[in-house]
Amino acid sequence: MDFSTALPTFVITLREGVEAALVVGIVLALLKKAKQSQLNSWVYAGVGVGIALSALVGVLLSWVTIALSAANPQYASVTEVLLEGFFCVLAIAMLSWMLIWMTKQARFMRATVEGAVTSALKADKNAGWGVFWLILIAVLREGFETVFFVAANFQQGFMPAFGAVSGLVAAAAVGMLIFKWGVNINIRQFFQVMGVFLVLIVAGLVVTALQRFDEAAAALALSDRASESICFYYERFTKVHSCILGPMVSNTSKILPDEQFPGIIFKSLFGYRDRLYLVQAVGYVVFLLTIGGTYLRSITGGKSGKNQPGKQKSMSSSSD
């Protein structure tokens, strides 16, 4: 079994899962402080329904991919990789937005959750439903991002899903360590490090998405003569080229092949390819300069520990 394909979803689910676990832990701590622990069952129900709905979306995406391929068997090879490319784009958009937005909103997480729980408790009879929806939305937000990432790697079998489940278990363990056993974890530093990993993973997803679209264009050109012009790079431009990604800019297949260790690890985690084409290289660099640069500025832009309460402080105090 190739466990390397489980690594990206493990990292993503671990980071997303820890965020959801923090919200769950804060809510449970606030309910205990307010002597409303009878509402804990609503919290657990929100977690369970959120995970179930996320899994259901994953199953539906897989079913749609299979159904569309079966409906047009002559274009099955085109449909499958084209949908994977589309799912890649959705995952890139959702993960990038989450990374930037959550980094900016992290310092207000506890206050936001406290306000939501306080409002729910004031609703008296509807307090349980208020807590339920708060948890459900938190879990779904993180779950959908992981589901689209797994869908984008449909061809890799069940290993990405295995990585997602493993990451979820690890995230739950982190939540237990913080809120049940009072282990002091530097949450702010954890998210910063995981954020850097996430930027690199999503940058690799940009390379993968472009390759999927190139594969779809090449398959369409081969299956339909009327579409041959889609592959606009010909030998008169360069002898080694792709269909729509332009000429090859690097070939490290003899030094670090992406189907052998350790190249396969870099491929799974960071989108490394031993054969890289021009458009892929440009897309990778542009993503790192834009989204990656924005993320780095958000965590290093003149923030001092004195005027910015870190998550570590907030999380450790939440169990009081």
mmCIF file of C-alpha atoms in Angstrom:
data_model
loop_
_atom_site.group_PDB
_atom_site.id
_atom_site.type_symbol
_atom_site.label_atom_id
_atom_site.label_comp_id
_atom_site.label_asym_id
_atom_site.label_seq_id
_atom_site.Cartn_x
_atom_site.Cartn_y
_atom_site.Cartn_z
ATOM 1 C CA MET A 1 0.000 0.000 0.000
ATOM 2 C CA ASP A 2 1.149 3.514 -0.829
ATOM 3 C CA PHE A 3 0.633 5.425 2.412
ATOM 4 C CA SER A 4 2.241 8.547 0.932
ATOM 5 C CA THR A 5 -1.085 9.503 -0.668
ATOM 6 C CA ALA A 6 -2.649 9.627 2.809
ATOM 7 C CA LEU A 7 -0.202 12.264 4.088
ATOM 8 C CA PRO A 8 -1.759 15.409 2.541
ATOM 9 C CA THR A 9 -5.272 14.626 3.757
ATOM 10 C CA PHE A 10 -3.858 13.712 7.181
ATOM 11 C CA VAL A 11 -2.180 17.129 7.479
ATOM 12 C CA ILE A 12 -5.257 18.990 6.234
ATOM 13 C CA THR A 13 -7.713 17.065 8.419
ATOM 14 C CA LEU A 14 -5.445 17.424 11.451
ATOM 15 C CA ARG A 15 -5.332 21.197 11.075
ATOM 16 C CA GLU A 16 -9.033 21.562 10.231
ATOM 17 C CA GLY A 17 -9.996 19.049 12.895
ATOM 18 C CA VAL A 18 -8.057 20.862 15.598
ATOM 19 C CA GLU A 19 -9.926 24.063 14.747
ATOM 20 C CA ALA A 20 -13.236 22.257 15.105
ATOM 21 C CA ALA A 21 -12.004 20.565 18.306
ATOM 22 C CA LEU A 22 -11.142 23.953 19.787
ATOM 23 C CA VAL A 23 -14.656 25.227 19.111
ATOM 24 C CA VAL A 24 -16.136 22.068 20.651
ATOM 25 C CA GLY A 25 -13.838 22.345 23.693
ATOM 26 C CA ILE A 26 -14.659 26.016 24.238
ATOM 27 C CA VAL A 27 -18.399 25.332 24.026
ATOM 28 C CA LEU A 28 -18.195 22.427 26.488
ATOM 29 C CA ALA A 29 -16.135 24.542 28.896
ATOM 30 C CA LEU A 30 -18.608 27.430 28.670
ATOM 31 C CA LEU A 31 -21.566 25.117 29.241
ATOM 32 C CA LYS A 32 -19.835 23.691 32.310
ATOM 33 C CA LYS A 33 -19.108 27.182 33.621
ATOM 34 C CA ALA A 34 -22.739 28.188 33.079
ATOM 35 C CA LYS A 35 -23.902 24.964 34.783
ATOM 36 C CA GLN A 36 -25.649 23.881 31.599
ATOM 37 C CA SER A 37 -23.822 20.579 31.065
ATOM 38 C CA GLN A 38 -27.151 18.922 30.222
ATOM 39 C CA LEU A 39 -26.688 20.516 26.786
ATOM 40 C CA ASN A 40 -23.487 18.544 26.123
ATOM 41 C CA SER A 41 -25.488 15.960 24.175
ATOM 42 C CA TRP A 42 -26.371 18.684 21.658
ATOM 43 C CA VAL A 43 -22.668 19.381 21.191
ATOM 44 C CA TYR A 44 -21.903 15.720 20.484
ATOM 45 C CA ALA A 45 -24.922 15.508 18.177
ATOM 46 C CA GLY A 46 -23.597 18.477 16.192
ATOM 47 C CA VAL A 47 -20.203 16.795 15.829
ATOM 48 C CA GLY A 48 -21.735 13.483 14.724
ATOM 49 C CA VAL A 49 -24.138 15.014 12.204
ATOM 50 C CA GLY A 50 -21.381 17.274 10.825
ATOM 51 C CA ILE A 51 -19.051 14.332 10.217
ATOM 52 C CA ALA A 52 -21.870 12.257 8.704
ATOM 53 C CA LEU A 53 -22.934 15.039 6.321
ATOM 54 C CA SER A 54 -19.322 15.637 5.252
ATOM 55 C CA ALA A 55 -18.911 11.924 4.509
ATOM 56 C CA LEU A 56 -22.222 11.934 2.618
ATOM 57 C CA VAL A 57 -21.014 14.790 0.421
ATOM 58 C CA GLY A 58 -17.863 12.778 -0.313
ATOM 59 C CA VAL A 59 -19.928 9.749 -1.325
ATOM 60 C CA LEU A 60 -22.152 11.907 -3.547
ATOM 61 C CA LEU A 61 -19.140 13.448 -5.294
ATOM 62 C CA SER A 62 -17.745 9.978 -5.989
ATOM 63 C CA TRP A 63 -21.146 8.838 -7.260
ATOM 64 C CA VAL A 64 -21.434 11.865 -9.567
ATOM 65 C CA THR A 65 -17.979 11.155 -11.008
ATOM 66 C CA ILE A 66 -18.818 7.492 -11.683
ATOM 67 C CA ALA A 67 -22.297 8.305 -13.041
ATOM 68 C CA LEU A 68 -21.038 10.929 -15.484
ATOM 69 C CA SER A 69 -18.305 8.603 -16.723
ATOM 70 C CA ALA A 70 -20.833 5.792 -17.217
ATOM 71 C CA ALA A 71 -23.263 8.097 -19.020
ATOM 72 C CA ASN A 72 -20.637 8.986 -21.643
ATOM 73 C CA PRO A 73 -18.333 5.953 -21.841
ATOM 74 C CA GLN A 74 -16.569 7.265 -24.956
ATOM 75 C CA TYR A 75 -15.487 10.293 -22.948
ATOM 76 C CA ALA A 76 -15.006 8.509 -19.602
ATOM 77 C CA SER A 77 -11.273 9.229 -19.497
ATOM 78 C CA VAL A 78 -11.992 12.900 -20.160
ATOM 79 C CA THR A 79 -14.865 13.247 -17.685
ATOM 80 C CA GLU A 80 -13.053 11.685 -14.729
ATOM 81 C CA VAL A 81 -9.885 13.764 -14.893
ATOM 82 C CA LEU A 82 -11.850 16.914 -15.768
ATOM 83 C CA LEU A 83 -14.002 16.513 -12.646
ATOM 84 C CA GLU A 84 -10.891 15.907 -10.557
ATOM 85 C CA GLY A 85 -9.440 19.133 -11.925
ATOM 86 C CA PHE A 86 -12.669 20.942 -11.037
ATOM 87 C CA PHE A 87 -12.613 19.490 -7.502
ATOM 88 C CA CYS A 88 -8.979 20.601 -7.227
ATOM 89 C CA VAL A 89 -9.994 24.168 -8.054
ATOM 90 C CA LEU A 90 -12.766 24.083 -5.423
ATOM 91 C CA ALA A 91 -10.368 22.675 -2.823
ATOM 92 C CA ILE A 92 -7.756 25.328 -3.673
ATOM 93 C CA ALA A 93 -10.328 28.123 -3.319
ATOM 94 C CA MET A 94 -11.811 26.817 -0.054
ATOM 95 C CA LEU A 95 -8.504 25.974 1.626
ATOM 96 C CA SER A 96 -6.895 29.270 0.589
ATOM 97 C CA TRP A 97 -9.857 31.289 1.853
ATOM 98 C CA MET A 98 -9.960 29.342 5.102
ATOM 99 C CA LEU A 99 -6.236 29.775 5.674
ATOM 100 C CA ILE A 100 -6.274 33.547 5.229
ATOM 101 C CA TRP A 101 -9.631 34.160 6.918
ATOM 102 C CA MET A 102 -8.968 31.961 9.951
ATOM 103 C CA THR A 103 -5.537 33.502 10.470
ATOM 104 C CA LYS A 104 -7.125 36.949 10.665
ATOM 105 C CA GLN A 105 -10.045 35.784 12.829
ATOM 106 C CA ALA A 106 -8.100 33.468 15.157
ATOM 107 C CA ARG A 107 -7.648 36.057 17.895
ATOM 108 C CA PHE A 108 -11.426 36.560 18.049
ATOM 109 C CA MET A 109 -12.360 32.854 18.070
ATOM 110 C CA ARG A 110 -13.036 32.557 21.787
ATOM 111 C CA ALA A 111 -15.016 35.809 21.944
ATOM 112 C CA THR A 112 -17.073 34.798 18.908
ATOM 113 C CA VAL A 113 -17.890 31.368 20.328
ATOM 114 C CA GLU A 114 -18.699 32.843 23.748
ATOM 115 C CA GLY A 115 -21.109 35.304 22.158
ATOM 116 C CA ALA A 116 -22.815 32.563 20.167
ATOM 117 C CA VAL A 117 -23.174 30.297 23.221
ATOM 118 C CA THR A 118 -24.460 33.168 25.368
ATOM 119 C CA SER A 119 -27.090 33.995 22.750
ATOM 120 C CA ALA A 120 -28.099 30.334 22.543
ATOM 121 C CA LEU A 121 -28.462 30.029 26.329
ATOM 122 C CA LYS A 122 -30.677 33.122 26.425
ATOM 123 C CA ALA A 123 -33.039 31.366 24.032
ATOM 124 C CA ASP A 124 -34.057 28.992 26.861
ATOM 125 C CA LYS A 125 -36.043 26.230 25.122
ATOM 126 C CA ASN A 126 -34.083 26.647 21.896
ATOM 127 C CA ALA A 127 -30.696 26.690 23.628
ATOM 128 C CA GLY A 128 -29.952 23.103 22.604
ATOM 129 C CA TRP A 129 -30.646 23.815 18.950
ATOM 130 C CA GLY A 130 -28.497 26.943 19.077
ATOM 131 C CA VAL A 131 -25.541 24.975 20.425
ATOM 132 C CA PHE A 132 -26.197 22.193 17.916
ATOM 133 C CA TRP A 133 -26.117 24.537 14.908
ATOM 134 C CA LEU A 134 -22.999 26.296 16.178
ATOM 135 C CA ILE A 135 -21.106 23.001 16.371
ATOM 136 C CA LEU A 136 -22.596 21.619 13.151
ATOM 137 C CA ILE A 137 -21.493 24.657 11.120
ATOM 138 C CA ALA A 138 -17.995 24.546 12.624
ATOM 139 C CA VAL A 139 -17.596 20.863 11.738
ATOM 140 C CA LEU A 140 -19.119 21.213 8.254
ATOM 141 C CA ARG A 141 -16.849 24.136 7.393
ATOM 142 C CA GLU A 142 -13.789 22.044 8.077
ATOM 143 C CA GLY A 143 -15.283 18.813 6.716
ATOM 144 C CA PHE A 144 -16.238 20.161 3.298
ATOM 145 C CA GLU A 145 -12.708 21.429 2.664
ATOM 146 C CA THR A 146 -11.296 17.976 3.345
ATOM 147 C CA VAL A 147 -13.986 16.258 1.266
ATOM 148 C CA PHE A 148 -13.190 18.340 -1.827
ATOM 149 C CA PHE A 149 -9.490 17.627 -1.374
ATOM 150 C CA VAL A 150 -10.176 13.884 -1.199
ATOM 151 C CA ALA A 151 -12.467 14.131 -4.246
ATOM 152 C CA ALA A 152 -9.684 15.865 -6.152
ATOM 153 C CA ASN A 153 -7.557 12.754 -5.563
ATOM 154 C CA PHE A 154 -10.258 10.259 -6.567
ATOM 155 C CA GLN A 155 -7.860 8.184 -8.679
ATOM 156 C CA GLN A 156 -5.662 7.417 -5.673
ATOM 157 C CA GLY A 157 -8.217 5.072 -4.121
ATOM 158 C CA PHE A 158 -9.146 4.913 -0.456
ATOM 159 C CA MET A 159 -5.792 6.062 0.962
ATOM 160 C CA PRO A 160 -6.674 9.809 0.962
ATOM 161 C CA ALA A 161 -9.844 8.907 2.884
ATOM 162 C CA PHE A 162 -7.740 6.845 5.310
ATOM 163 C CA GLY A 163 -5.501 9.877 5.841
ATOM 164 C CA ALA A 164 -8.579 12.022 6.524
ATOM 165 C CA VAL A 165 -9.871 9.606 9.172
ATOM 166 C CA SER A 166 -6.419 9.394 10.783
ATOM 167 C CA GLY A 167 -6.170 13.185 10.884
ATOM 168 C CA LEU A 168 -9.611 13.394 12.466
ATOM 169 C CA VAL A 169 -8.602 10.929 15.185
ATOM 170 C CA ALA A 170 -5.374 12.868 15.832
ATOM 171 C CA ALA A 171 -7.316 16.158 16.026
ATOM 172 C CA ALA A 172 -9.708 14.638 18.557
ATOM 173 C CA ALA A 173 -6.701 13.490 20.593
ATOM 174 C CA VAL A 174 -5.280 17.037 20.569
ATOM 175 C CA GLY A 175 -8.628 18.373 21.766
ATOM 176 C CA MET A 176 -8.701 15.833 24.596
ATOM 177 C CA LEU A 177 -5.142 16.711 25.618
ATOM 178 C CA ILE A 178 -6.016 20.405 25.856
ATOM 179 C CA PHE A 179 -9.447 20.377 27.445
ATOM 180 C CA LYS A 180 -9.642 17.129 29.408
ATOM 181 C CA TRP A 181 -6.089 16.634 30.606
ATOM 182 C CA GLY A 182 -5.010 20.273 30.609
ATOM 183 C CA VAL A 183 -1.891 19.759 28.517
ATOM 184 C CA ASN A 184 -0.324 23.108 27.656
ATOM 185 C CA ILE A 185 0.062 23.236 23.855
ATOM 186 C CA ASN A 186 1.187 26.321 21.968
ATOM 187 C CA ILE A 187 -1.847 26.429 19.697
ATOM 188 C CA ARG A 188 -0.799 29.611 17.924
ATOM 189 C CA GLN A 189 2.544 28.122 16.933
ATOM 190 C CA PHE A 190 0.861 24.865 15.941
ATOM 191 C CA PHE A 191 -1.455 26.651 13.519
ATOM 192 C CA GLN A 192 1.360 28.737 12.087
ATOM 193 C CA VAL A 193 3.487 25.671 11.316
ATOM 194 C CA MET A 194 0.535 23.725 9.957
ATOM 195 C CA GLY A 195 -0.415 26.779 7.918
ATOM 196 C CA VAL A 196 2.961 26.778 6.170
ATOM 197 C CA PHE A 197 2.504 23.082 5.373
ATOM 198 C CA LEU A 198 -0.984 23.830 4.086
ATOM 199 C CA VAL A 199 0.271 26.590 1.775
ATOM 200 C CA LEU A 200 2.768 24.153 0.244
ATOM 201 C CA ILE A 201 0.154 21.399 -0.064
ATOM 202 C CA VAL A 202 -2.322 23.709 -1.800
ATOM 203 C CA ALA A 203 0.444 25.037 -4.067
ATOM 204 C CA GLY A 204 1.067 21.422 -5.035
ATOM 205 C CA LEU A 205 -2.654 21.069 -5.652
ATOM 206 C CA VAL A 206 -2.367 23.902 -8.200
ATOM 207 C CA VAL A 207 0.203 21.797 -10.087
ATOM 208 C CA THR A 208 -2.065 18.750 -9.854
ATOM 209 C CA ALA A 209 -5.117 20.675 -11.082
ATOM 210 C CA LEU A 210 -3.243 21.947 -14.125
ATOM 211 C CA GLN A 211 -2.033 18.412 -14.881
ATOM 212 C CA ARG A 212 -5.608 17.084 -14.648
ATOM 213 C CA PHE A 213 -6.832 19.688 -17.150
ATOM 214 C CA ASP A 214 -3.910 18.853 -19.427
ATOM 215 C CA GLU A 215 -4.743 15.135 -19.235
ATOM 216 C CA ALA A 216 -8.406 15.876 -19.990
ATOM 217 C CA ALA A 217 -7.477 18.019 -23.007
ATOM 218 C CA ALA A 218 -5.080 15.374 -24.326
ATOM 219 C CA ALA A 219 -7.669 12.599 -23.897
ATOM 220 C CA LEU A 220 -10.304 14.700 -25.658
ATOM 221 C CA ALA A 221 -7.937 15.454 -28.530
ATOM 222 C CA LEU A 222 -7.258 11.737 -28.985
ATOM 223 C CA SER A 223 -10.903 10.709 -28.811
ATOM 224 C CA ASP A 224 -12.298 13.403 -31.108
ATOM 225 C CA ARG A 225 -10.572 14.632 -34.249
ATOM 226 C CA ALA A 226 -12.564 17.855 -34.136
ATOM 227 C CA SER A 227 -10.830 18.649 -30.847
ATOM 228 C CA GLU A 228 -7.264 17.980 -32.000
ATOM 229 C CA SER A 229 -6.540 21.718 -32.079
ATOM 230 C CA ILE A 230 -6.939 21.856 -28.268
ATOM 231 C CA CYS A 231 -3.340 20.672 -27.984
ATOM 232 C CA PHE A 232 -1.793 23.810 -29.375
ATOM 233 C CA TYR A 233 1.844 22.929 -28.657
ATOM 234 C CA TYR A 234 3.446 21.048 -31.545
ATOM 235 C CA GLU A 235 6.923 19.811 -32.366
ATOM 236 C CA ARG A 236 7.676 22.948 -34.316
ATOM 237 C CA PHE A 237 7.667 24.806 -30.999
ATOM 238 C CA THR A 238 9.473 22.221 -28.881
ATOM 239 C CA LYS A 239 10.090 18.480 -29.077
ATOM 240 C CA VAL A 240 9.119 17.846 -25.443
ATOM 241 C CA HIS A 241 5.778 19.441 -24.611
ATOM 242 C CA SER A 242 2.418 18.850 -23.002
ATOM 243 C CA CYS A 243 -1.017 19.390 -24.495
ATOM 244 C CA ILE A 244 -1.861 22.781 -22.977
ATOM 245 C CA LEU A 245 0.874 23.360 -20.380
ATOM 246 C CA GLY A 246 3.617 24.353 -22.785
ATOM 247 C CA PRO A 247 7.204 23.137 -22.950
ATOM 248 C CA MET A 248 8.927 21.155 -20.220
ATOM 249 C CA VAL A 249 11.036 23.378 -17.974
ATOM 250 C CA SER A 250 12.614 20.722 -15.747
ATOM 251 C CA ASN A 251 13.201 16.976 -15.822
ATOM 252 C CA THR A 252 14.499 15.385 -12.627
ATOM 253 C CA SER A 253 13.203 11.877 -13.344
ATOM 254 C CA LYS A 254 16.723 10.396 -13.216
ATOM 255 C CA ILE A 255 17.669 12.211 -10.015
ATOM 256 C CA LEU A 256 14.416 12.195 -8.005
ATOM 257 C CA PRO A 257 11.629 10.205 -9.716
ATOM 258 C CA ASP A 258 8.171 11.059 -8.396
ATOM 259 C CA GLU A 259 7.063 7.414 -8.290
ATOM 260 C CA GLN A 260 9.842 6.297 -5.930
ATOM 261 C CA PHE A 261 10.808 7.218 -2.375
ATOM 262 C CA PRO A 262 11.450 9.999 -1.393
ATOM 263 C CA GLY A 263 10.113 11.685 -4.536
ATOM 264 C CA ILE A 264 6.690 10.126 -4.062
ATOM 265 C CA ILE A 265 6.443 11.775 -0.620
ATOM 266 C CA PHE A 266 7.206 15.193 -2.108
ATOM 267 C CA LYS A 267 4.703 14.486 -4.874
ATOM 268 C CA SER A 268 1.930 13.558 -2.451
ATOM 269 C CA LEU A 269 2.571 16.404 -0.021
ATOM 270 C CA PHE A 270 3.742 19.289 -2.168
ATOM 271 C CA GLY A 271 2.765 18.437 -5.738
ATOM 272 C CA TYR A 272 6.324 17.705 -6.840
ATOM 273 C CA ARG A 273 6.640 16.442 -10.418
ATOM 274 C CA ASP A 274 9.828 15.071 -11.929
ATOM 275 C CA ARG A 275 8.590 16.514 -15.229
ATOM 276 C CA LEU A 276 7.401 20.071 -14.787
ATOM 277 C CA TYR A 277 5.890 22.183 -17.547
ATOM 278 C CA LEU A 278 5.884 25.936 -18.035
ATOM 279 C CA VAL A 279 2.291 26.713 -17.045
ATOM 280 C CA GLN A 280 2.600 24.519 -13.937
ATOM 281 C CA ALA A 281 5.786 26.288 -12.855
ATOM 282 C CA VAL A 282 4.177 29.699 -13.360
ATOM 283 C CA GLY A 283 1.009 28.660 -11.492
ATOM 284 C CA TYR A 284 3.033 27.293 -8.573
ATOM 285 C CA VAL A 285 5.138 30.442 -8.225
ATOM 286 C CA VAL A 286 2.149 32.784 -8.604
ATOM 287 C CA PHE A 287 0.244 30.912 -5.873
ATOM 288 C CA LEU A 288 3.178 31.062 -3.459
ATOM 289 C CA LEU A 289 3.705 34.770 -4.133
ATOM 290 C CA THR A 290 0.025 35.670 -3.710
ATOM 291 C CA ILE A 291 -1.661 33.343 -1.199
ATOM 292 C CA GLY A 292 1.593 32.238 0.440
ATOM 293 C CA GLY A 293 2.830 35.821 0.696
ATOM 294 C CA THR A 294 -0.492 36.993 2.133
ATOM 295 C CA TYR A 295 -0.421 34.238 4.742
ATOM 296 C CA LEU A 296 3.155 34.982 5.808
ATOM 297 C CA ARG A 297 2.376 38.681 6.136
ATOM 298 C CA SER A 298 -0.676 37.852 8.241
ATOM 299 C CA ILE A 299 1.403 35.932 10.793
ATOM 300 C CA THR A 300 4.505 38.141 10.787
ATOM 301 C CA GLY A 301 3.101 41.589 10.045
ATOM 302 C CA GLY A 302 4.389 43.389 13.108
ATOM 303 C CA LYS A 303 2.298 41.515 15.645
ATOM 304 C CA SER A 304 3.764 41.482 19.106
ATOM 305 C CA GLY A 305 2.961 39.043 21.846
ATOM 306 C CA LYS A 306 2.035 41.930 24.161
ATOM 307 C CA ASN A 307 -0.821 43.324 22.137
ATOM 308 C CA GLN A 308 -2.089 40.109 20.555
ATOM 309 C CA PRO A 309 -3.445 37.401 22.812
ATOM 310 C CA GLY A 310 -2.384 34.058 21.382
ATOM 311 C CA LYS A 311 -4.599 31.077 21.082
ATOM 312 C CA GLN A 312 -2.540 29.257 23.658
ATOM 313 C CA LYS A 313 -3.644 31.621 26.379
ATOM 314 C CA SER A 314 -7.254 31.479 25.269
ATOM 315 C CA MET A 315 -7.337 27.719 25.081
ATOM 316 C CA SER A 316 -5.667 27.133 28.420
ATOM 317 C CA SER A 317 -8.095 29.474 30.154
ATOM 318 C CA SER A 318 -11.135 27.893 28.541
ATOM 319 C CA SER A 319 -10.969 24.843 30.754
ATOM 320 C CA ASP A 320 -11.133 26.853 33.964
#
